[in-house]
Every structure is written in structure tokens, then in C-alpha cells.
mmCIF file of C-alpha atoms in Angstrom:
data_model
loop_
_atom_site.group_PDB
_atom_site.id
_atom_site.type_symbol
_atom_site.label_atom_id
_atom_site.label_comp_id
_atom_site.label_asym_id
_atom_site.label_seq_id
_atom_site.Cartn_x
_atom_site.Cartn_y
_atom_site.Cartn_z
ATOM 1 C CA UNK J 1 29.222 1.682 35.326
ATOM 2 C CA UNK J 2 27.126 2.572 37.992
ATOM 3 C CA UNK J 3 24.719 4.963 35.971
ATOM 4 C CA UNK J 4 24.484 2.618 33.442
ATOM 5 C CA UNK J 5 21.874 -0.527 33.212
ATOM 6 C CA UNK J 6 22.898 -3.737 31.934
ATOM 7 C CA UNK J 7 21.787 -5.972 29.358
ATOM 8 C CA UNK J 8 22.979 -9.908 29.480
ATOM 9 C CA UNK J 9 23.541 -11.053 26.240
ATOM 10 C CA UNK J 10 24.365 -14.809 25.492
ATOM 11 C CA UNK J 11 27.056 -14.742 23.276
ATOM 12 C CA UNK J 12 29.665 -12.189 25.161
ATOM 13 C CA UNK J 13 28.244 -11.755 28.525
ATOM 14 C CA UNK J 14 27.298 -7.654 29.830
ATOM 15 C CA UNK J 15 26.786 -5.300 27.703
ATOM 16 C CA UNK J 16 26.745 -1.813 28.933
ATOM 17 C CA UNK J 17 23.525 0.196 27.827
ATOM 18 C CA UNK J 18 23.122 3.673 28.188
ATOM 19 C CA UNK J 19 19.415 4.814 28.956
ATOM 20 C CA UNK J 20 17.541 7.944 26.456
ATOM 21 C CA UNK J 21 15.390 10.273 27.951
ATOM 22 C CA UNK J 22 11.889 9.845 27.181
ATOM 23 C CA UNK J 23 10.371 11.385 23.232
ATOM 24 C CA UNK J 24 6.879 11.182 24.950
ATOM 25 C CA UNK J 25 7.468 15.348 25.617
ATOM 26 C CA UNK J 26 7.864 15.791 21.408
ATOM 27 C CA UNK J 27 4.148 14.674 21.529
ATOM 28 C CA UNK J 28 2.838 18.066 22.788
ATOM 29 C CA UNK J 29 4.376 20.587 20.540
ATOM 30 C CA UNK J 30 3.918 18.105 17.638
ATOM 31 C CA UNK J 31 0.009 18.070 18.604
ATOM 32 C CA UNK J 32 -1.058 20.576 16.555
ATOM 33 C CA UNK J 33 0.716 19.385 13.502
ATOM 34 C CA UNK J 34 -1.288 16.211 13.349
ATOM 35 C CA UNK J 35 -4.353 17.462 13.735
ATOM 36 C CA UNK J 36 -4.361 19.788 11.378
ATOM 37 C CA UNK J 37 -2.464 17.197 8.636
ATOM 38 C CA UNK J 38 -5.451 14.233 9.632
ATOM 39 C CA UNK J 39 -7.936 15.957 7.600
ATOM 40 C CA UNK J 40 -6.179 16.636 3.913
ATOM 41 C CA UNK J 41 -4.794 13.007 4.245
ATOM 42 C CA UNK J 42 -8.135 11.346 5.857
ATOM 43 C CA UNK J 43 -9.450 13.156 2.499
ATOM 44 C CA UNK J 44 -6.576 11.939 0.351
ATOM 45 C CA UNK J 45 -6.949 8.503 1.718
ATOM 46 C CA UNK J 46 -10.840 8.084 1.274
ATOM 47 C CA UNK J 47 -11.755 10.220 -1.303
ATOM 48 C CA UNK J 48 -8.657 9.926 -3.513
ATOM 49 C CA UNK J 49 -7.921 13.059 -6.219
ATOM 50 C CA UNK J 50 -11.368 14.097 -5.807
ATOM 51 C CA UNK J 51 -10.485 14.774 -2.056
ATOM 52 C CA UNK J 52 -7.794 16.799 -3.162
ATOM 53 C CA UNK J 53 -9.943 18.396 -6.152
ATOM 54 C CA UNK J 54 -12.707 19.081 -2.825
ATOM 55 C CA UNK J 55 -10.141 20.535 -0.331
ATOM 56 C CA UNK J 56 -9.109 22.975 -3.048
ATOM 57 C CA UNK J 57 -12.813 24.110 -3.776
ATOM 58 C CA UNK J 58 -12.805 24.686 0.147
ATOM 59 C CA UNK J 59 -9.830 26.826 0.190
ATOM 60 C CA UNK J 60 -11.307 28.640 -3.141
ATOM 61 C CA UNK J 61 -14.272 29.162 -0.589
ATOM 62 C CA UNK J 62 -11.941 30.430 2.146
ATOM 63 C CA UNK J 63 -9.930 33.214 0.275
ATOM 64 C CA UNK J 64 -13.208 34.474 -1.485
ATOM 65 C CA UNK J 65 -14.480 34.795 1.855
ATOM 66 C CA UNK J 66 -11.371 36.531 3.338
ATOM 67 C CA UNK J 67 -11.530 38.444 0.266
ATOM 68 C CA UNK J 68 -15.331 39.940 0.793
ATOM 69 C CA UNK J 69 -14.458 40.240 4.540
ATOM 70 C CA UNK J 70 -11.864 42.562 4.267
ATOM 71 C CA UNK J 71 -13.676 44.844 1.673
ATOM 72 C CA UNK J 72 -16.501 44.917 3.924
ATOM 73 C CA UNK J 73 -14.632 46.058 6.613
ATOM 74 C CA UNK J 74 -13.058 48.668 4.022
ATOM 75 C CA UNK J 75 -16.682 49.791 2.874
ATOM 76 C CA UNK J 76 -18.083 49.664 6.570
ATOM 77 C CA UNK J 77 -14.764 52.032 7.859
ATOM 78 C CA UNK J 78 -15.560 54.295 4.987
ATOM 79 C CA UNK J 79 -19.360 54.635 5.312
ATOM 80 C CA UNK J 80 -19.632 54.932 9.208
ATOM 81 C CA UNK J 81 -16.509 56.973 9.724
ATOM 82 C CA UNK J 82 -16.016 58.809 6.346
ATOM 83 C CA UNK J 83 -12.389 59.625 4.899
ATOM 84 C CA UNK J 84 -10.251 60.284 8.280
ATOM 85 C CA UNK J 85 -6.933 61.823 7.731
ATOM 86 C CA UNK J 86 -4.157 60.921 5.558
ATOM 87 C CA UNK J 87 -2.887 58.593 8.448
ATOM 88 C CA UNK J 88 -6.208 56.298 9.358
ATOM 89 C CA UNK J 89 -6.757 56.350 5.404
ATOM 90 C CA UNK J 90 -3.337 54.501 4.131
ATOM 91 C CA UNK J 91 -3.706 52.158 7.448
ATOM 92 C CA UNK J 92 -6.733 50.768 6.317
ATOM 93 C CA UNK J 93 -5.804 50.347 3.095
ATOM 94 C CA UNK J 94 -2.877 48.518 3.504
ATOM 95 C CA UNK J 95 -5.036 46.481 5.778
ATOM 96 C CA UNK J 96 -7.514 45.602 2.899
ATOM 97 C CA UNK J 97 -4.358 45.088 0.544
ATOM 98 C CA UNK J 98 -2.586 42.650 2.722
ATOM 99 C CA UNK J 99 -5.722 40.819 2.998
ATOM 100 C CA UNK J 100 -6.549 40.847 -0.072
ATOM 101 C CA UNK J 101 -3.688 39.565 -1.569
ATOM 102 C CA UNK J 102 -3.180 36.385 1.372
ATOM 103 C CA UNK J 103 -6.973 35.892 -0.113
ATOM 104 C CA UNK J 104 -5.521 35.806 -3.310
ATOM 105 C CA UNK J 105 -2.562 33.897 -2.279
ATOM 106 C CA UNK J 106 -4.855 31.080 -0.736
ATOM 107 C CA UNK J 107 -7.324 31.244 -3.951
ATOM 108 C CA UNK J 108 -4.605 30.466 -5.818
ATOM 109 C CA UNK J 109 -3.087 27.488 -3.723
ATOM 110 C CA UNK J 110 -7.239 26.150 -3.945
ATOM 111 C CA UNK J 111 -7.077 26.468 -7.894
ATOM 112 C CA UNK J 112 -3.912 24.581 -7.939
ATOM 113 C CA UNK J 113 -5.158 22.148 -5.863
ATOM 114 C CA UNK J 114 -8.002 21.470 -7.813
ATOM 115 C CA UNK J 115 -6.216 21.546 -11.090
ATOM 116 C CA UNK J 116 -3.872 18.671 -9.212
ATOM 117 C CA UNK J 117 -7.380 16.865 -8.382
ATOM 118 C CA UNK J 118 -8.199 16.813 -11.709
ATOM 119 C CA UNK J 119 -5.193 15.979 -13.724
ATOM 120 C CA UNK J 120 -4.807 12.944 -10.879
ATOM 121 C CA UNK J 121 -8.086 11.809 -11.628
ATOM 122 C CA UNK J 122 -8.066 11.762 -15.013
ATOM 123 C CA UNK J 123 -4.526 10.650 -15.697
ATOM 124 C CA UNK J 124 -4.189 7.749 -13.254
ATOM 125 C CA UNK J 125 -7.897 7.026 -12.445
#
């Protein structure tokens, strides 16, 4: 009983409490994960479905982007260093396929959102 604190209470006298270690370390890890959730709910909260309908335009925005990036880079390895050998040639386009098709991925996840937007706007607006 010597580890443990102790806690009067009226009706039955001591009551043996055992003492937690602190959750204030969860904060730092967990950091990251509210900042990056405070701005689709801040939107959600203030702006409603057309928040939503917004943030997916945005993504749209982002994958189209990610999209033209990564055939520029294509184009631009092509031009300035020509066809290199078999090697170079399938590494850079798988590079330009797996970035196309994440910019596909999050054009897709921007249409849905924006096709949520809509319906929620519409349909309980």
C-alpha cells in the first residue's frame, strides 16, 4: 500500500487508488493527424456539402496536376536524354504509370467527393 495514493471517501473510509501514467505523450504522434483532419472538417463544419463538393474540386485539381507532372517529366527524360537502353526506358515508365494511376486514383476520390457534395446538398439542403 505504500505505492499506492489514497482517496478518503465518506461512506467506507480509504480507498486504495492506483495512479496511470500520463496520455499527454499520445499528443505528439497524434499531432499530425489533427492537423491534417482540421481542414476537411473546418470545411464540413462552415461550408456544409458545398465544403465537401469544394475539397473534391481541390483534389480533382491535385491529381490533374500530379497527372501533367509526371508526363512532363516523361516528355522532358525523353527529349533531353533520348531513348536510353531497355533498362532506363521501362524505369521511367513505370514511374509515369505509377503516377499516373495514384493521379487517377486521387481524381477519382475528388469526383466522388463532389458527387457526395452534391447529392448532400440537394437531398437534405
Amino acid at each position: 500500500m505504500a505505492s499506492q495514493s489514497v482517496r478518503y471517501n465518506s461512506f467506507s473510509g480509504m480507498i486504495p487508488v492506483r495512479s496511470r501514467p500520463s496520455e499527454t505523450l499520445l499528443l505528439l504522434p497524434l499531432l499530425p493527424v489533427f492537423v491534417v483532419g482540421i481542414f476537411p472538417m473546418l470545411l464540413f463544419g462552415l461550408l456544409g456539402f458545398p465544403g465537401i463538393s469544394l475539397f473534391g474540386i481541390l483534389l480533382i485539381c491535385v491529381g490533374l496536376a500530379d497527372g501533367l507532372s509526371a508526363n512532363s517529366n516523361f516528355n522532358q527524360q525523353v527529349i533531353v536524354y533520348g531513348y536510353a537502353d531497355r533498362d532506363h526506358r521501362s524505369m521511367h515508365s513505370s514511374d509515369l504509370h505509377s503516377a499516373t494511376r495514384f493521379a487517377l486514383l486521387v481524381d477519382v476520390v475528388g469526383a466522388a467527393l463532389v458527387a457526395v457534395g452534391l447529392l448532400g446538398f440537394f437531398w437534405f439542403d
